[in-house]
Amino acid sequence: MHTARDASFAAALRLKVRGDVKELESLARCSTYRIGGPATVLTPAHAEDVAGAVRHAAAAAVPWFALGLGSNLLFPDAGLDALVIRLGRGLDQITGRGDEWILGAGAPAPLVAKRTAAAGWGGLHKMVGVPGSVGGGVVMNAGCHGAEWRDVVQSVHTVDALGNDREVAAADVGFSYRRSNLGHVVVVGTTVVLRQEESARLEEETESLYKWRKEGTPFNQPCCGSVFKNPELARDRDPALPRTSGQFIEATGLKGLRIGGAEVSLMHANYFLNVADATAGDVLELMRSVRSRVHDQWGVTLEPEVKLIGADGETIRLST
Ligand SMILES: Cc1cc2nc3c(=O)[nH]c(=O)nc-3n(C[C@H](O)[C@H](O)[C@H](O)COP(=O)(O)OP(=O)(O)OC[C@H]3O[C@@H](n4cnc5c(N)ncnc54)[C@H](O)[C@@H]3O)c2cc1C
């Protein structure tokens, strides 16, 4: 199989699509973890260029990987053989038409939160502290403070693995807790329906949620947010016992545990930080160690929320 690292692949891609094509781009620069080796990265200028890139990759039998702001993934130290299609400028529109807003996949969710709040439309304003893109928010069904993307999405605009445009209605997206079921597609945008509210109140809420984030989480340090999903537990569980992943990790006495350059945050136990040039291997080992110690003490198996990425861009499981 060819890889996106073949010199001829990038050269031919440049001739076919508009947008920036970088070879040997450090994926550490494309992820909030600041971890990951080199890859060929395309930042497409328009949706048609996404389709062109997917078709070019398919014809060359090269795998591809859709990337947003890299705030929920762990790239391999050796980099990727896949073509990375990074949604950003050019696909970042934020346009309101009454209660309907059309959002480009590359727009940052915190910016969408602020713009919609300022215009007096509620529903996405709570995403102010989720540092991902619109596309990543939809794919991950990201959420916080009781709000999730699935609450507002009306339809999702995608480019499928053959390079065809497809509009997927919300009911067919397959949203569930921190995931969707769109398959191997690139999300290029979404249409959401928001509710009209007083802008001053929305902006006040947005500001106080952002303050809470900054004070309660290691927000500005290299990390990927929550490492593990919250486990599903019996509703009538004793409230004195841990319930969230962070509570389990803290109650197991693992705050501050360090492997290589990766450390369990002292501020929030479900955040693992890159404190000193951590490798993906360090983070994976820390995840395994935390998971097995929590399991030994509580009998609960924590499942990753962060996407662990393999050499071809596939999602891999956390091995034991
Ligand atoms: C400090 C911090 C706090 C966070 N807090 C929260 C929180 O409160 N709630 C929460 O839910 N998450 C949180 N996260 C995680 C993360 O921000 C969200 O999951 C976010 O929605 C991911 O978006 P992204 O653009 O960074 O996606 P990426 O990390 O780039 O990608 C994540 C996955 O989505 C896929 N993907 C991304 N864009 C596209 C696209 N356009 N088309 C197809 N597939 C795509 C990727 O292939 C990958 O599988 C936090 C992260 C950090 C660093």
Short mmCIF file of C-alpha atoms and ligand atoms in Angstrom, two decimals:
data_model
loop_
_atom_site.label_atom_id
_atom_site.label_comp_id
_atom_site.label_asym_id
_atom_site.label_seq_id
_atom_site.Cartn_x
_atom_site.Cartn_y
_atom_site.Cartn_z
CA MET A 1 0.00 0.00 0.00
CA HIS A 2 1.14 3.57 -0.70
CA THR A 3 1.38 6.07 2.10
CA ALA A 4 0.81 9.81 2.19
CA ARG A 5 4.52 10.11 2.93
CA ASP A 6 5.44 9.11 -0.65
CA ALA A 7 6.93 12.29 -2.15
CA SER A 8 4.96 11.87 -5.38
CA PHE A 9 1.67 11.70 -3.44
CA ALA A 10 1.96 15.21 -1.99
CA ALA A 11 3.20 16.64 -5.28
CA ALA A 12 0.19 15.26 -7.18
CA LEU A 13 -2.19 16.38 -4.41
CA ARG A 14 -0.97 19.97 -4.73
CA LEU A 15 -1.94 19.94 -8.39
CA LYS A 16 -5.44 18.68 -7.64
CA VAL A 17 -6.64 20.72 -4.65
CA ARG A 18 -6.51 24.27 -3.33
CA GLY A 19 -5.12 24.66 0.16
CA ASP A 20 -1.90 24.17 1.99
CA VAL A 21 -0.11 20.79 1.71
CA LYS A 22 2.69 20.31 4.25
CA GLU A 23 4.99 17.31 4.19
CA LEU A 24 6.68 16.11 7.37
CA GLU A 25 4.45 18.42 9.41
CA SER A 26 4.79 17.71 13.13
CA LEU A 27 1.47 16.38 14.45
CA ALA A 28 2.57 17.63 17.86
CA ARG A 29 1.83 21.09 16.44
CA CYS A 30 -1.67 19.97 15.46
CA SER A 31 -2.73 18.54 18.83
CA THR A 32 -3.40 20.11 22.21
CA TYR A 33 -1.34 17.28 23.76
CA ARG A 34 1.68 18.56 21.78
CA ILE A 35 2.46 14.90 20.97
CA GLY A 36 2.86 13.12 17.63
CA GLY A 37 5.39 12.52 14.85
CA PRO A 38 5.37 13.74 11.24
CA ALA A 39 2.67 13.43 8.57
CA THR A 40 1.51 14.95 5.30
CA VAL A 41 -1.14 17.51 6.28
CA LEU A 42 -3.61 19.20 3.93
CA THR A 43 -5.57 22.24 5.08
CA PRO A 44 -8.26 22.41 2.38
CA ALA A 45 -9.53 25.82 1.27
CA HIS A 46 -13.07 24.68 0.34
CA ALA A 47 -15.41 21.70 0.70
CA GLU A 48 -14.67 20.69 -2.94
CA ASP A 49 -11.01 20.38 -2.00
CA VAL A 50 -11.93 17.92 0.75
CA ALA A 51 -13.72 15.82 -1.86
CA GLY A 52 -10.75 16.15 -4.24
CA ALA A 53 -8.33 15.04 -1.52
CA VAL A 54 -10.44 12.04 -0.51
CA ARG A 55 -10.70 10.95 -4.17
CA HIS A 56 -6.97 11.44 -4.72
CA ALA A 57 -6.19 9.36 -1.62
CA ALA A 58 -8.67 6.63 -2.62
CA ALA A 59 -7.18 6.38 -6.13
CA ALA A 60 -3.68 5.99 -4.65
CA ALA A 61 -4.95 3.53 -1.97
CA VAL A 62 -3.72 5.92 0.71
CA PRO A 63 -5.68 6.14 3.98
CA TRP A 64 -6.83 9.55 5.23
CA PHE A 65 -7.65 11.03 8.59
CA ALA A 66 -9.97 14.00 9.35
CA LEU A 67 -8.55 16.38 11.94
CA GLY A 68 -10.11 19.31 13.76
CA LEU A 69 -8.25 21.16 16.48
CA GLY A 70 -6.64 17.97 17.83
CA SER A 71 -8.07 18.40 21.33
CA ASN A 72 -9.34 14.87 21.80
CA LEU A 73 -6.71 12.59 20.38
CA LEU A 74 -3.33 11.02 20.95
CA PHE A 75 -1.19 10.70 17.82
CA PRO A 76 1.57 8.06 17.57
CA ASP A 77 5.18 9.10 18.15
CA ALA A 78 6.12 7.75 14.70
CA GLY A 79 3.54 9.98 12.99
CA LEU A 80 0.96 8.90 10.43
CA ASP A 81 1.13 7.17 7.05
CA ALA A 82 -2.37 8.55 6.39
CA LEU A 83 -3.10 11.86 4.71
CA VAL A 84 -4.26 14.24 7.43
CA ILE A 85 -7.12 16.49 6.25
CA ARG A 86 -7.14 19.35 8.70
CA LEU A 87 -10.33 21.42 8.73
CA GLY A 88 -9.61 25.04 9.52
CA ARG A 89 -9.59 28.39 7.73
CA GLY A 90 -11.78 28.46 4.65
CA LEU A 91 -14.25 26.04 6.19
CA ASP A 92 -14.97 28.09 9.28
CA GLN A 93 -18.10 30.11 8.51
CA ILE A 94 -20.51 31.05 11.31
CA THR A 95 -23.72 32.34 9.73
CA GLY A 96 -27.09 32.88 11.42
CA ARG A 97 -30.44 32.98 9.62
CA GLY A 98 -33.00 33.39 12.34
CA ASP A 99 -32.82 30.37 14.62
CA GLU A 100 -30.88 28.38 12.01
CA TRP A 101 -27.09 28.66 12.04
CA ILE A 102 -24.78 27.26 9.40
CA LEU A 103 -21.39 26.39 10.82
CA GLY A 104 -18.23 25.34 9.00
CA ALA A 105 -16.52 22.28 10.50
CA GLY A 106 -13.28 24.18 10.99
CA ALA A 107 -14.76 26.93 13.17
CA PRO A 108 -13.56 26.75 16.78
CA ALA A 109 -16.41 25.83 19.15
CA PRO A 110 -15.48 28.53 21.73
CA LEU A 111 -15.79 31.18 19.00
CA VAL A 112 -19.18 29.78 17.93
CA ALA A 113 -20.27 29.86 21.59
CA LYS A 114 -19.32 33.52 21.95
CA ARG A 115 -20.72 34.69 18.59
CA THR A 116 -24.08 32.97 19.01
CA ALA A 117 -24.40 34.19 22.62
CA ALA A 118 -23.61 37.77 21.58
CA ALA A 119 -26.29 37.56 18.87
CA GLY A 120 -28.84 36.36 21.43
CA TRP A 121 -29.07 32.69 20.47
CA GLY A 122 -28.65 30.00 23.13
CA GLY A 123 -27.83 26.28 22.84
CA LEU A 124 -24.14 26.30 21.97
CA HIS A 125 -23.03 29.02 24.38
CA LYS A 126 -22.03 26.44 27.00
CA MET A 127 -19.33 25.07 24.62
CA VAL A 128 -17.16 28.09 25.38
CA GLY A 129 -14.71 25.90 27.33
CA VAL A 130 -14.51 22.99 24.85
CA PRO A 131 -11.43 23.83 22.78
CA GLY A 132 -12.35 21.78 19.70
CA SER A 133 -13.76 22.52 16.26
CA VAL A 134 -17.38 22.31 15.14
CA GLY A 135 -16.58 19.10 13.20
CA GLY A 136 -14.87 17.51 16.19
CA GLY A 137 -17.76 18.58 18.42
CA VAL A 138 -20.31 16.86 16.18
CA VAL A 139 -18.24 13.70 15.68
CA MET A 140 -17.52 13.40 19.42
CA ASN A 141 -20.96 14.69 20.45
CA ALA A 142 -18.95 16.89 22.78
CA GLY A 143 -20.75 18.45 25.67
CA CYS A 144 -20.57 20.11 29.05
CA HIS A 145 -22.78 21.58 31.75
CA GLY A 146 -25.69 19.47 30.48
CA ALA A 147 -25.46 20.65 26.84
CA GLU A 148 -24.38 18.41 23.94
CA TRP A 149 -24.08 18.93 20.20
CA ARG A 150 -26.92 16.48 19.57
CA ASP A 151 -29.30 18.91 21.31
CA VAL A 152 -28.98 21.44 18.50
CA VAL A 153 -27.81 19.65 15.33
CA GLN A 154 -30.38 19.58 12.55
CA SER A 155 -28.18 18.10 9.84
CA VAL A 156 -24.52 17.37 9.15
CA HIS A 157 -22.79 18.07 5.84
CA THR A 158 -20.28 15.38 5.02
CA VAL A 159 -17.96 14.19 2.28
CA ASP A 160 -17.96 10.39 2.20
CA ALA A 161 -15.08 8.01 1.47
CA LEU A 162 -15.82 8.18 -2.28
CA GLY A 163 -15.68 11.98 -2.26
CA ASN A 164 -19.48 12.41 -2.52
CA ASP A 165 -21.37 15.17 -0.67
CA ARG A 166 -23.95 13.85 1.72
CA GLU A 167 -26.34 15.71 4.01
CA VAL A 168 -27.13 13.56 7.05
CA ALA A 169 -30.26 14.35 9.09
CA ALA A 170 -29.73 14.52 12.86
CA ALA A 171 -31.80 11.35 13.38
CA ASP A 172 -29.33 9.41 11.19
CA VAL A 173 -26.14 10.67 12.86
CA GLY A 174 -26.29 8.01 15.59
CA PHE A 175 -25.46 10.32 18.48
CA SER A 176 -24.76 8.80 21.88
CA TYR A 177 -22.65 9.78 24.89
CA ARG A 178 -19.44 11.31 23.48
CA ARG A 179 -19.83 9.67 20.11
CA SER A 180 -21.65 9.60 16.81
CA ASN A 181 -21.94 6.95 14.16
CA LEU A 182 -21.23 8.83 10.94
CA GLY A 183 -18.66 6.29 9.70
CA HIS A 184 -15.55 7.20 7.74
CA VAL A 185 -16.53 10.66 6.49
CA VAL A 186 -15.21 14.19 6.67
CA VAL A 187 -17.66 16.56 8.33
CA VAL A 188 -17.46 19.85 6.43
CA GLY A 189 -20.24 21.67 8.26
CA THR A 190 -23.47 21.46 10.18
CA THR A 191 -26.79 23.27 10.47
CA VAL A 192 -27.98 23.81 14.02
CA VAL A 193 -31.17 25.24 15.47
CA LEU A 194 -30.73 27.59 18.44
CA ARG A 195 -33.22 29.32 20.74
CA GLN A 196 -33.62 33.07 21.11
CA GLU A 197 -32.60 34.42 24.50
CA GLU A 198 -31.41 37.65 25.98
CA SER A 199 -27.83 38.18 24.81
CA ALA A 200 -26.68 39.86 28.04
CA ARG A 201 -27.78 36.82 30.07
CA LEU A 202 -26.14 34.38 27.64
CA GLU A 203 -22.90 36.33 27.65
CA GLU A 204 -22.88 36.45 31.42
CA GLU A 205 -23.37 32.66 31.60
CA THR A 206 -20.67 32.10 28.98
CA GLU A 207 -18.24 34.22 30.94
CA SER A 208 -18.90 32.50 34.24
CA LEU A 209 -18.59 29.01 32.68
CA TYR A 210 -15.27 29.99 31.13
CA LYS A 211 -14.05 31.28 34.50
CA TRP A 212 -15.10 27.97 36.12
CA ARG A 213 -13.06 26.10 33.46
CA LYS A 214 -9.96 28.13 34.05
CA GLU A 215 -10.20 27.74 37.80
CA GLY A 216 -11.21 24.06 37.95
CA THR A 217 -9.17 22.44 35.16
CA PRO A 218 -5.58 22.70 33.91
CA PHE A 219 -7.05 24.41 30.89
CA ASN A 220 -3.97 25.98 29.39
CA GLN A 221 -1.56 23.07 29.79
CA PRO A 222 -0.89 20.46 27.07
CA CYS A 223 -3.62 17.84 27.52
CA CYS A 224 -6.72 16.41 25.83
CA GLY A 225 -9.36 17.23 28.43
CA SER A 226 -10.98 14.17 30.01
CA VAL A 227 -8.94 11.04 29.34
CA PHE A 228 -11.63 8.52 30.35
CA LYS A 229 -15.40 8.57 29.85
CA ASN A 230 -17.50 8.50 32.98
CA PRO A 231 -18.48 4.88 33.72
CA GLU A 232 -22.10 3.79 33.63
CA LEU A 233 -23.14 2.97 37.19
CA ALA A 234 -26.31 2.02 39.01
CA ARG A 235 -28.51 5.07 39.64
CA ASP A 236 -29.00 4.14 43.30
CA ARG A 237 -25.26 3.89 43.98
CA ASP A 238 -24.19 5.21 47.40
CA PRO A 239 -23.57 8.94 46.82
CA ALA A 240 -20.56 8.78 49.14
CA LEU A 241 -18.75 6.53 46.62
CA PRO A 242 -16.93 7.80 43.50
CA ARG A 243 -19.07 8.24 40.38
CA THR A 244 -17.07 10.12 37.75
CA SER A 245 -13.76 8.91 36.29
CA GLY A 246 -11.99 11.81 37.97
CA GLN A 247 -13.45 10.82 41.34
CA PHE A 248 -12.36 7.17 40.87
CA ILE A 249 -8.82 8.19 39.94
CA GLU A 250 -8.56 10.63 42.83
CA ALA A 251 -10.02 8.13 45.33
CA THR A 252 -7.41 5.58 44.19
CA GLY A 253 -4.74 8.09 45.23
CA LEU A 254 -3.38 8.61 41.72
CA LYS A 255 -3.29 12.40 41.44
CA GLY A 256 0.27 13.39 40.57
CA LEU A 257 1.23 9.88 39.33
CA ARG A 258 3.89 10.35 36.65
CA ILE A 259 5.28 8.13 33.88
CA GLY A 260 8.00 9.68 31.73
CA GLY A 261 6.76 13.15 30.83
CA ALA A 262 3.06 12.40 31.46
CA GLU A 263 1.36 13.17 34.74
CA VAL A 264 -2.11 12.85 36.30
CA SER A 265 -3.10 16.45 37.00
CA LEU A 266 -3.16 17.54 40.63
CA MET A 267 -5.99 19.92 39.76
CA HIS A 268 -8.35 17.44 38.02
CA ALA A 269 -7.59 13.70 38.15
CA ASN A 270 -9.17 12.85 34.76
CA TYR A 271 -6.77 15.22 32.98
CA PHE A 272 -3.36 13.73 32.16
CA LEU A 273 -0.81 16.40 31.30
CA ASN A 274 2.22 16.48 29.05
CA VAL A 275 4.51 18.08 31.62
CA ALA A 276 7.93 17.34 30.10
CA ASP A 277 8.12 16.31 26.43
CA ALA A 278 5.89 13.29 27.00
CA THR A 279 5.68 10.67 24.28
CA ALA A 280 2.49 8.92 23.23
CA GLY A 281 4.04 5.84 24.86
CA ASP A 282 4.25 7.68 28.22
CA VAL A 283 0.58 8.70 28.05
CA LEU A 284 -0.53 5.18 27.05
CA GLU A 285 1.45 3.63 29.89
CA LEU A 286 -0.03 6.12 32.35
CA MET A 287 -3.53 5.32 31.07
CA ARG A 288 -2.94 1.57 31.45
CA SER A 289 -1.53 1.97 34.93
CA VAL A 290 -4.41 4.19 36.11
CA ARG A 291 -7.01 1.93 34.53
CA SER A 292 -5.64 -1.23 36.11
CA ARG A 293 -5.27 0.36 39.57
CA VAL A 294 -8.80 1.75 39.50
CA HIS A 295 -10.06 -1.66 38.38
CA ASP A 296 -8.15 -3.46 41.18
CA GLN A 297 -9.60 -1.16 43.83
CA TRP A 298 -13.17 -0.62 42.59
CA GLY A 299 -13.88 -3.32 39.99
CA VAL A 300 -14.73 -0.58 37.45
CA THR A 301 -13.12 -0.52 33.97
CA LEU A 302 -12.54 2.99 32.65
CA GLU A 303 -12.86 3.40 28.87
CA PRO A 304 -10.89 6.07 26.99
CA GLU A 305 -12.67 9.22 25.85
CA VAL A 306 -9.50 10.39 24.08
CA LYS A 307 -9.14 8.78 20.65
CA LEU A 308 -5.93 6.75 20.39
CA ILE A 309 -4.76 6.95 16.79
CA GLY A 310 -2.81 4.23 14.91
CA ALA A 311 -0.38 4.64 11.98
CA ASP A 312 -3.11 4.58 9.31
CA GLY A 313 -5.33 6.99 11.21
CA GLU A 314 -7.49 4.21 12.66
CA THR A 315 -8.74 4.37 16.24
CA ILE A 316 -6.97 1.79 18.37
CA ARG A 317 -7.96 0.20 21.67
CA LEU A 318 -6.08 0.68 24.90
CA SER A 319 -4.29 -2.63 25.34
CA THR A 320 -3.91 -4.11 28.82
C1 LIG B 1 -8.74 21.50 28.05
C2 LIG B 1 -9.76 20.63 27.37
C3 LIG B 1 -11.07 20.60 27.85
C4 LIG B 1 -12.03 19.80 27.21
N1 LIG B 1 -13.31 19.77 27.71
C5 LIG B 1 -14.25 19.02 27.10
C6 LIG B 1 -15.61 19.00 27.59
O1 LIG B 1 -15.97 19.66 28.54
N2 LIG B 1 -16.51 18.21 26.95
C7 LIG B 1 -16.17 17.45 25.87
O2 LIG B 1 -17.03 16.77 25.31
N3 LIG B 1 -14.89 17.45 25.39
C8 LIG B 1 -13.93 18.21 25.98
N4 LIG B 1 -12.64 18.19 25.51
C9 LIG B 1 -12.29 17.31 24.36
C10 LIG B 1 -12.41 17.96 22.98
O3 LIG B 1 -12.24 19.37 23.05
C11 LIG B 1 -13.74 17.64 22.29
O4 LIG B 1 -13.92 16.25 22.11
C12 LIG B 1 -13.79 18.33 20.91
O5 LIG B 1 -15.10 18.32 20.42
C13 LIG B 1 -12.86 17.68 19.88
O6 LIG B 1 -12.84 18.52 18.73
P1 LIG B 1 -11.53 18.62 17.85
O7 LIG B 1 -11.81 19.52 16.71
O8 LIG B 1 -10.36 19.02 18.68
O9 LIG B 1 -11.39 17.12 17.36
P2 LIG B 1 -10.04 16.32 17.09
O10 LIG B 1 -9.35 16.08 18.41
O11 LIG B 1 -9.27 16.96 16.03
O12 LIG B 1 -10.64 14.92 16.59
C14 LIG B 1 -11.37 14.08 17.46
C15 LIG B 1 -12.05 12.99 16.64
O13 LIG B 1 -13.00 13.60 15.78
C16 LIG B 1 -12.67 13.35 14.40
N5 LIG B 1 -12.89 14.60 13.65
C17 LIG B 1 -12.52 15.85 14.00
N6 LIG B 1 -12.95 16.73 13.07
C18 LIG B 1 -13.58 16.01 12.12
C19 LIG B 1 -14.24 16.32 10.90
N7 LIG B 1 -14.34 17.58 10.48
N8 LIG B 1 -14.76 15.32 10.17
C20 LIG B 1 -14.70 14.03 10.59
N9 LIG B 1 -14.08 13.66 11.73
C21 LIG B 1 -13.54 14.64 12.49
C22 LIG B 1 -11.20 12.95 14.37
O14 LIG B 1 -10.93 12.10 13.28
C23 LIG B 1 -11.07 12.23 15.72
O15 LIG B 1 -11.54 10.92 15.59
C24 LIG B 1 -11.67 19.01 26.10
C25 LIG B 1 -10.35 19.06 25.61
C26 LIG B 1 -9.41 19.87 26.23
C27 LIG B 1 -8.01 19.92 25.68
#
